[in-house]
Short mmCIF file of C-alpha atoms in Angstrom, two decimals:
data_model
loop_
_atom_site.label_atom_id
_atom_site.label_comp_id
_atom_site.label_asym_id
_atom_site.label_seq_id
_atom_site.Cartn_x
_atom_site.Cartn_y
_atom_site.Cartn_z
CA MET A 1 98.61 -172.50 7.90
CA ILE A 2 96.39 -175.68 9.70
CA ALA A 3 96.26 -173.57 12.45
CA ARG A 4 94.39 -170.98 10.57
CA ILE A 5 91.53 -173.53 9.43
CA LEU A 6 91.93 -176.14 11.85
CA ILE A 7 87.83 -176.12 12.47
CA PRO A 8 87.35 -176.57 9.00
CA VAL A 9 89.83 -179.46 8.71
CA ILE A 10 88.17 -181.17 11.68
CA LEU A 11 84.89 -180.83 9.71
CA LEU A 12 86.48 -182.02 6.75
CA ILE A 13 87.90 -185.05 8.71
CA VAL A 14 84.93 -186.59 11.26
CA LEU A 15 81.52 -185.80 9.08
CA PRO A 16 82.44 -188.03 6.30
CA ASP A 17 83.11 -191.02 8.52
CA LEU A 18 79.71 -189.89 9.98
CA TYR A 19 78.07 -189.92 7.40
CA VAL A 20 78.99 -193.36 6.72
CA ASP A 21 78.55 -195.09 9.57
CA VAL A 22 75.46 -193.23 10.43
CA HIS A 23 73.48 -194.78 6.81
CA TYR A 24 76.16 -198.11 6.01
CA LEU A 25 77.76 -199.72 8.38
CA ARG A 26 76.22 -198.96 11.67
CA HIS A 27 73.23 -201.10 10.57
CA ARG A 28 74.82 -203.94 9.97
CA SER A 29 74.42 -207.46 12.38
CA SER A 30 78.00 -207.84 11.37
CA TYR A 31 78.99 -204.35 12.61
CA VAL A 32 80.66 -204.89 15.75
CA TRP A 33 83.23 -202.48 17.96
CA TRP A 34 86.23 -203.40 16.77
CA LYS A 35 85.31 -203.12 13.41
CA ARG A 36 83.74 -199.60 14.26
CA LEU A 37 86.89 -198.94 15.68
CA LEU A 38 88.94 -199.69 12.56
CA TRP A 39 86.81 -197.66 10.56
CA TRP A 40 87.12 -194.80 12.29
CA LEU A 41 90.79 -195.51 13.28
CA PRO A 42 92.66 -193.45 9.64
CA SER A 43 90.31 -190.54 11.31
CA LEU A 44 91.53 -190.72 14.45
CA LEU A 45 94.71 -190.47 13.50
CA MET A 46 94.13 -187.61 10.97
CA LEU A 47 92.66 -185.77 13.47
CA ALA A 48 96.07 -186.30 15.62
CA TYR A 49 98.40 -185.21 12.92
CA SER A 50 96.12 -182.31 12.17
CA VAL A 51 96.50 -180.65 15.99
CA ALA A 52 100.20 -181.66 15.60
CA ILE A 53 100.74 -179.51 12.96
CA ALA A 54 98.31 -176.59 14.05
CA SER A 55 100.65 -176.57 17.26
CA THR A 56 102.91 -175.82 14.91
CA ARG A 57 104.19 -172.36 16.19
CA ASP A 58 104.76 -171.32 12.68
CA PHE A 59 103.11 -171.09 9.57
CA VAL A 60 104.97 -174.31 9.00
CA PRO A 61 106.62 -176.45 10.15
CA ASP A 62 110.54 -175.93 10.52
CA GLU A 63 111.29 -179.30 8.16
CA MET A 64 108.47 -179.28 5.07
CA VAL A 65 109.05 -182.69 4.33
CA PHE A 66 105.64 -183.03 7.99
CA ILE A 67 103.43 -180.69 6.08
CA ASN A 68 103.62 -182.26 2.58
CA VAL A 69 103.04 -185.91 3.71
CA TYR A 70 100.02 -184.61 5.68
CA MET A 71 98.57 -182.73 2.12
CA MET A 72 98.98 -186.24 0.73
CA LEU A 73 97.76 -187.76 3.41
CA VAL A 74 94.49 -185.30 3.07
CA GLY A 75 94.59 -185.80 -0.49
CA ILE A 76 94.41 -189.36 -0.80
CA VAL A 77 92.17 -190.32 2.74
CA VAL A 78 90.67 -187.35 3.83
CA MET A 79 89.31 -186.23 0.65
CA PRO A 80 87.88 -189.64 -0.98
CA LYS A 81 85.15 -189.75 1.60
CA ALA A 82 84.31 -186.38 1.67
CA ILE A 83 83.86 -186.75 -2.22
CA PHE A 84 81.07 -190.17 -1.34
CA ALA A 85 79.91 -188.48 1.72
CA LEU A 86 78.66 -185.80 -1.29
CA PHE A 87 78.01 -187.47 -3.95
CA SER A 88 76.23 -190.53 -1.92
CA SER A 89 74.13 -187.53 0.25
CA ALA A 90 73.14 -185.55 -3.19
CA GLY A 91 72.24 -188.94 -4.11
CA TYR A 92 70.24 -188.87 -1.04
CA LEU A 93 68.27 -186.59 -1.45
CA LEU A 94 67.49 -186.83 -5.10
CA CYS A 95 65.68 -190.28 -4.51
CA ARG A 96 63.93 -188.98 -1.88
CA LEU A 97 62.71 -186.03 -3.76
CA ARG A 98 62.00 -188.51 -6.69
CA HIS A 99 60.76 -191.60 -4.89
CA ARG A 100 63.47 -193.63 -6.27
CA ARG A 101 65.35 -196.18 -4.64
CA ALA A 102 68.77 -196.19 -6.91
CA ASN A 103 71.30 -194.39 -5.50
CA TRP A 104 73.75 -192.89 -8.24
CA GLY A 105 75.91 -190.86 -6.00
CA ASN A 106 76.94 -194.73 -4.85
CA ILE A 107 78.62 -195.13 -8.17
CA LEU A 108 79.24 -191.89 -9.56
CA TRP A 109 82.03 -191.17 -6.34
CA LEU A 110 84.23 -193.17 -7.45
CA PRO A 111 85.49 -191.60 -10.78
CA VAL A 112 85.95 -188.60 -9.28
CA ALA A 113 87.56 -189.51 -6.40
CA LEU A 114 90.19 -191.67 -8.55
CA PHE A 115 90.88 -188.63 -10.17
CA GLN A 116 91.53 -186.49 -7.22
CA ILE A 117 94.06 -189.46 -6.11
CA TYR A 118 95.58 -189.24 -9.24
CA ILE A 119 95.92 -185.01 -9.10
CA VAL A 120 97.14 -185.60 -5.30
CA CYS A 121 99.82 -188.19 -6.26
CA TYR A 122 101.00 -187.17 -9.81
CA GLY A 123 101.41 -183.20 -8.67
CA PHE A 124 103.64 -184.24 -5.64
CA ILE A 125 105.33 -187.06 -6.49
CA PHE A 126 106.03 -185.70 -10.31
CA GLY A 127 104.44 -182.48 -10.56
CA PHE A 128 106.93 -180.42 -8.64
CA GLY A 129 110.17 -181.08 -9.90
CA LYS A 130 108.63 -180.40 -13.65
CA LEU A 131 110.20 -176.97 -15.33
CA GLU A 132 108.77 -174.94 -18.34
CA VAL A 133 111.08 -172.32 -19.74
CA ARG A 134 108.61 -169.97 -21.21
CA HIS A 135 109.93 -167.22 -24.35
CA LEU A 136 107.80 -164.30 -24.90
CA ASP A 137 108.53 -161.47 -27.84
CA LEU A 138 106.75 -158.47 -26.49
CA TYR A 139 106.21 -155.37 -28.10
CA PHE A 140 106.66 -151.60 -27.54
CA ASP A 141 106.38 -148.04 -29.32
CA ASP A 142 108.03 -146.39 -27.15
CA LEU A 143 110.76 -148.85 -26.56
CA PRO A 144 114.33 -147.35 -27.58
CA LYS A 145 116.38 -148.35 -30.26
CA GLU A 146 119.34 -149.53 -28.65
CA PHE A 147 117.30 -152.61 -26.20
CA ASP A 148 115.65 -153.29 -29.43
CA GLY A 149 116.00 -157.13 -28.91
CA TYR A 150 116.85 -157.14 -25.05
CA ARG A 151 117.10 -159.85 -23.54
CA ILE A 152 115.14 -160.39 -19.84
CA VAL A 153 114.86 -163.82 -17.76
CA HIS A 154 112.17 -163.24 -14.94
CA PHE A 155 111.38 -166.13 -12.25
CA SER A 156 110.05 -165.71 -9.07
CA ASP A 157 108.88 -167.35 -5.63
CA ALA A 158 111.62 -169.44 -5.16
CA HIS A 159 110.51 -170.57 -1.80
CA VAL A 160 113.89 -172.11 -1.12
CA GLY A 161 112.69 -174.17 2.04
CA THR A 162 110.84 -175.97 0.34
CA PHE A 163 114.08 -177.37 -1.84
CA GLN A 164 115.05 -179.35 1.30
CA TYR A 165 117.39 -182.34 0.80
CA ASP A 166 117.02 -184.41 -2.48
CA ARG A 167 115.26 -181.45 -4.05
CA ARG A 168 118.72 -179.01 -3.26
CA GLN A 169 119.01 -180.48 -6.93
CA LEU A 170 115.71 -178.99 -8.54
CA LEU A 171 117.13 -175.43 -7.04
CA GLN A 172 120.39 -175.97 -9.37
CA ARG A 173 118.43 -177.23 -12.34
CA ASP A 174 116.50 -174.14 -12.19
CA VAL A 175 119.36 -171.68 -11.75
CA ASP A 176 121.56 -173.52 -14.77
CA SER A 177 118.37 -173.15 -16.50
CA ILE A 178 118.38 -169.30 -16.61
CA ASN A 179 121.69 -169.39 -17.09
CA ALA A 180 121.14 -171.13 -20.04
CA GLN A 181 119.36 -168.11 -21.29
CA HIS A 182 121.98 -165.79 -21.67
CA ALA A 183 119.98 -163.12 -20.72
CA ASP A 184 121.28 -159.92 -20.40
CA MET A 185 119.00 -158.98 -16.92
CA VAL A 186 117.35 -161.65 -14.39
CA VAL A 187 115.29 -160.30 -12.56
CA PHE A 188 113.27 -162.46 -9.11
CA THR A 189 109.81 -161.13 -8.45
CA GLY A 190 109.94 -162.22 -4.42
CA ASP A 191 108.69 -164.94 -1.82
CA ILE A 192 112.56 -166.05 -1.75
CA GLN A 193 112.05 -167.85 1.09
CA ASN A 194 108.51 -169.77 2.58
CA MET A 195 108.82 -168.09 6.48
CA LYS A 196 112.06 -166.93 7.10
CA PRO A 197 116.17 -166.21 6.40
CA GLN A 198 117.79 -169.81 7.31
CA GLU A 199 115.86 -171.25 4.83
CA ILE A 200 118.57 -169.10 2.53
CA TYR A 201 121.26 -170.28 4.13
CA PRO A 202 121.71 -174.28 2.90
CA VAL A 203 121.00 -172.51 -0.62
CA GLN A 204 123.02 -169.49 -0.50
CA ASP A 205 126.01 -170.95 -3.45
CA ILE A 206 123.39 -171.94 -5.94
CA LEU A 207 121.57 -168.48 -5.93
CA ALA A 208 124.97 -166.82 -5.93
CA GLN A 209 125.72 -168.84 -9.32
CA VAL A 210 122.22 -166.68 -11.12
CA LYS A 211 124.90 -164.05 -13.32
CA ALA A 212 123.59 -161.24 -16.12
CA PRO A 213 125.62 -159.10 -17.84
CA ASP A 214 123.66 -156.23 -16.45
CA GLY A 215 122.84 -158.09 -12.96
CA VAL A 216 119.94 -159.21 -10.70
CA TYR A 217 117.72 -157.04 -9.51
CA SER A 218 114.56 -158.36 -7.04
CA VAL A 219 112.35 -157.44 -4.97
CA LEU A 220 110.62 -158.86 -1.17
CA GLY A 221 107.44 -161.08 -1.27
CA ASN A 222 104.92 -161.28 1.37
CA HIS A 223 107.16 -164.39 2.63
CA ASP A 224 109.85 -162.12 3.11
CA TYR A 225 109.04 -159.40 5.55
CA SER A 226 109.43 -162.32 8.54
CA ILE A 227 105.20 -162.09 9.19
CA TYR A 228 104.41 -166.42 8.99
CA THR A 229 107.19 -166.56 12.15
CA HIS A 230 106.01 -165.92 15.61
CA VAL A 231 108.95 -163.77 16.47
CA PRO A 232 108.70 -159.99 18.97
CA PRO A 233 108.97 -157.25 16.27
CA ALA A 234 112.13 -156.64 16.85
CA VAL A 235 113.78 -159.81 15.32
CA ALA A 236 111.45 -159.95 12.35
CA GLN A 237 113.09 -156.59 11.17
CA ALA A 238 116.17 -158.27 12.00
CA ASN A 239 114.84 -161.20 9.56
CA ILE A 240 113.81 -158.61 7.35
CA ALA A 241 117.61 -157.12 6.58
CA GLU A 242 119.21 -160.18 7.09
CA THR A 243 117.00 -162.14 3.80
CA VAL A 244 117.86 -158.66 2.03
CA ALA A 245 121.56 -159.40 2.77
CA ARG A 246 121.78 -162.70 1.90
CA GLN A 247 120.48 -161.62 -1.52
CA GLN A 248 123.34 -158.99 -2.12
CA ARG A 249 125.77 -161.47 -0.68
CA ALA A 250 124.52 -163.54 -3.44
CA GLY A 251 125.42 -160.74 -6.07
CA TRP A 252 121.54 -159.64 -7.10
CA ASN A 253 120.09 -155.81 -6.73
CA VAL A 254 117.56 -155.62 -3.94
CA LEU A 255 115.21 -152.66 -5.00
CA ARG A 256 112.80 -151.46 -2.06
CA ASN A 257 111.09 -148.51 -3.73
CA GLU A 258 113.91 -147.35 -5.73
CA HIS A 259 115.35 -147.48 -9.44
CA ARG A 260 118.83 -148.54 -11.55
CA VAL A 261 119.28 -147.42 -14.77
CA ILE A 262 120.05 -149.25 -17.64
CA ARG A 263 122.52 -147.61 -20.25
CA ARG A 264 123.19 -148.47 -23.95
CA GLY A 265 125.28 -145.87 -25.90
CA THR A 266 122.59 -142.73 -25.30
CA ASP A 267 120.00 -145.14 -25.05
CA SER A 268 118.43 -146.01 -21.14
CA LEU A 269 115.66 -148.31 -19.68
CA VAL A 270 115.32 -148.06 -15.87
CA VAL A 271 114.44 -151.25 -13.63
CA ALA A 272 112.21 -150.48 -11.04
CA GLY A 273 111.59 -152.36 -7.74
CA GLU A 274 108.60 -151.62 -5.22
CA GLU A 275 108.07 -153.14 -1.83
CA ASN A 276 105.07 -155.78 -2.02
CA GLY A 277 101.36 -154.23 -2.32
CA GLY A 278 99.44 -157.04 -1.33
CA ARG A 279 97.76 -157.50 1.81
CA LYS A 280 100.63 -158.33 3.37
CA PRO A 281 102.38 -157.11 5.33
CA SER A 282 100.96 -153.85 4.73
CA PRO A 283 99.45 -152.22 1.15
CA ALA A 284 101.30 -148.92 1.67
CA LEU A 285 104.50 -150.54 1.78
CA ALA A 286 104.45 -150.11 -2.32
CA ASP A 287 105.01 -146.37 -2.83
CA ILE A 288 104.86 -145.58 -6.33
CA GLY A 289 106.57 -142.22 -6.06
CA LYS A 290 109.44 -142.69 -4.48
CA THR A 291 110.15 -145.34 -6.57
CA LEU A 292 110.26 -143.78 -9.46
CA ARG A 293 111.55 -140.23 -8.03
CA GLY A 294 113.79 -138.54 -10.76
CA VAL A 295 112.30 -141.20 -13.09
CA GLY A 296 111.52 -138.85 -16.65
CA ASN A 297 108.12 -139.66 -18.53
CA ASP A 298 109.78 -140.84 -21.29
CA ALA A 299 111.75 -143.35 -19.74
CA PHE A 300 111.25 -146.46 -20.68
CA VAL A 301 110.37 -148.96 -17.35
CA VAL A 302 110.59 -151.84 -16.35
CA MET A 303 108.51 -152.57 -12.94
CA LEU A 304 109.20 -155.40 -10.76
CA GLN A 305 106.01 -156.31 -8.04
CA HIS A 306 105.13 -159.26 -5.96
CA ASP A 307 102.03 -158.98 -6.41
CA PRO A 308 99.88 -158.49 -9.80
CA SER A 309 97.17 -156.63 -7.78
CA VAL A 310 99.07 -153.79 -8.08
CA TRP A 311 99.88 -152.64 -11.41
CA ARG A 312 95.34 -152.13 -11.77
CA ASN A 313 95.06 -150.73 -8.71
CA GLN A 314 98.40 -148.27 -8.51
CA ILE A 315 100.82 -148.51 -11.37
CA LEU A 316 98.29 -148.21 -14.52
CA PRO A 317 96.44 -145.14 -12.39
CA SER A 318 99.52 -143.43 -11.27
CA SER A 319 102.20 -144.01 -13.27
CA HIS A 320 103.75 -144.72 -16.85
CA VAL A 321 105.51 -147.60 -16.29
CA GLN A 322 105.94 -149.51 -19.41
CA LEU A 323 105.96 -153.67 -18.51
CA THR A 324 105.49 -154.88 -14.45
CA LEU A 325 106.52 -158.12 -14.10
CA SER A 326 105.32 -159.82 -10.98
CA GLY A 327 104.28 -163.32 -9.44
CA HIS A 328 102.68 -164.63 -5.94
CA THR A 329 100.18 -166.37 -7.30
CA HIS A 330 101.69 -169.50 -9.06
CA ALA A 331 99.43 -170.30 -11.57
CA GLY A 332 96.88 -171.77 -8.23
CA GLN A 333 99.43 -174.39 -8.54
CA VAL A 334 96.12 -176.39 -10.03
CA SER A 335 95.29 -176.02 -13.54
CA LEU A 336 92.62 -178.06 -14.61
CA PHE A 337 90.92 -177.44 -18.15
CA GLY A 338 92.43 -173.94 -18.04
CA LEU A 339 90.78 -173.11 -14.48
CA ARG A 340 93.04 -171.80 -11.59
CA PRO A 341 91.56 -171.41 -7.94
CA THR A 342 93.81 -168.16 -8.24
CA MET A 343 91.49 -167.08 -10.69
CA LEU A 344 88.66 -166.58 -8.01
CA THR A 345 90.87 -163.99 -6.27
CA ALA A 346 92.80 -162.52 -8.60
CA LYS A 347 91.53 -160.70 -11.72
CA GLU A 348 95.53 -161.10 -12.77
CA ASP A 349 96.62 -164.29 -11.49
CA TYR A 350 98.65 -165.84 -14.20
CA GLY A 351 99.65 -164.58 -18.37
CA LEU A 352 100.08 -161.78 -19.87
CA TYR A 353 97.71 -158.80 -19.85
CA MET A 354 97.54 -155.63 -21.59
CA ASP A 355 95.69 -152.02 -20.69
CA GLY A 356 97.04 -150.40 -24.36
CA ASN A 357 100.69 -149.95 -25.00
CA ARG A 358 100.96 -151.54 -20.95
CA GLN A 359 101.90 -154.65 -20.20
CA LEU A 360 101.73 -157.31 -16.90
CA TYR A 361 102.94 -160.78 -17.10
CA VAL A 362 102.84 -162.68 -13.78
CA THR A 363 104.73 -165.88 -13.82
CA SER A 364 103.89 -169.41 -12.24
CA GLY A 365 107.27 -169.23 -10.04
CA LEU A 366 109.93 -171.23 -9.11
CA ALA A 367 107.38 -172.93 -5.99
CA GLY A 368 105.54 -173.09 -3.86
CA VAL A 369 104.97 -173.96 0.39
CA LEU A 370 104.00 -177.48 -0.49
CA ALA A 371 106.28 -179.23 -3.01
CA MET A 372 102.64 -180.10 -5.38
CA ARG A 373 102.41 -178.73 -8.54
CA PHE A 374 99.42 -179.90 -11.50
CA GLY A 375 99.26 -178.39 -14.55
CA ALA A 376 100.23 -175.53 -13.54
CA THR A 377 104.32 -175.95 -14.22
CA ALA A 378 106.84 -173.91 -13.00
CA GLU A 379 108.39 -171.80 -14.59
CA ILE A 380 111.65 -169.63 -16.55
CA ALA A 381 110.19 -166.63 -18.01
CA VAL A 382 112.64 -165.36 -20.88
CA ILE A 383 111.44 -162.09 -22.49
CA THR A 384 112.82 -160.36 -25.51
CA LEU A 385 111.98 -156.48 -25.13
CA ARG A 386 110.89 -155.77 -28.92
CA ARG A 387 109.63 -151.99 -31.23
CA ALA A 388 106.57 -151.71 -32.42
CA LEU A 389 107.23 -151.37 -36.05
#
């Protein structure tokens, strides 16, 4: 992860210290060499840490504590300096333009930096451990009568490799919360792991506890295709097979461009699952035709698709699917005043979206590669299907 942005990270670490050194410290008569070294020491250590993290062959280290500690240090050591340099340099330019001496940027940076430190500390220490059970009643004109009141628990993005050590109890709490909803069906919309199926082994018993009368259904997310590890193609394919097998061993029905039929008396509901249709590993994996082969146009379909962008790009124009459930975005993991970073890259990044009688729900998921959330709480969605009056 850091290897892909190592040069920007180095600049982020070095440039703020260089700005302070040149503009504020170098001109002091008391600024001797050892004081200068002390000023630069945190940045030098962060540079070494960055290179070490970037040297990891895979997307993130196997021991997730290393990447989480690293990102916390970036938030409380590197970012405040960057904020000061940004505000101070902007204030300096403003002083030059207006021929003033008071640089207000040297004051205004402090509350911004303190708030940013608060976000990081709260997000890692407290925010990641929070869980919300969100209830939604969704109305459809063509819902079969026998499925009026049908309850589906939707969860996504478990990233179980992040639940190492004492965080394992959080995953147990999440599973207990899923079962406590007494839903008719449970669905999981991808990213069971961070990188490889070995992450599932320590929590296999917890995942196997997820139960529902009509079954547990899942699809694969981008992290489930072994694309974030440097392994030969044959090993990658074996890893995908193992990821699928581990979910099946837990009693889950993994849908890979296929569907199942749930019956209530003479009525039926179709739960369908597509391969991930996002940019990674390949948009071509998602095959709506294959997924719905044999499904009549009058059927009520609940589609599981990891990436919500597929809803508008493929599902809406080429199928009659009434309800699509997705994850992938984690609701940005940080939300301020309703603004999320994923809004910049995804048109449907979190919540309920409608196009006529067709609906999409994007959940914020349970976790992420980083064990940090602020304002974008992990959630379990309890969806009750209703017939429109």
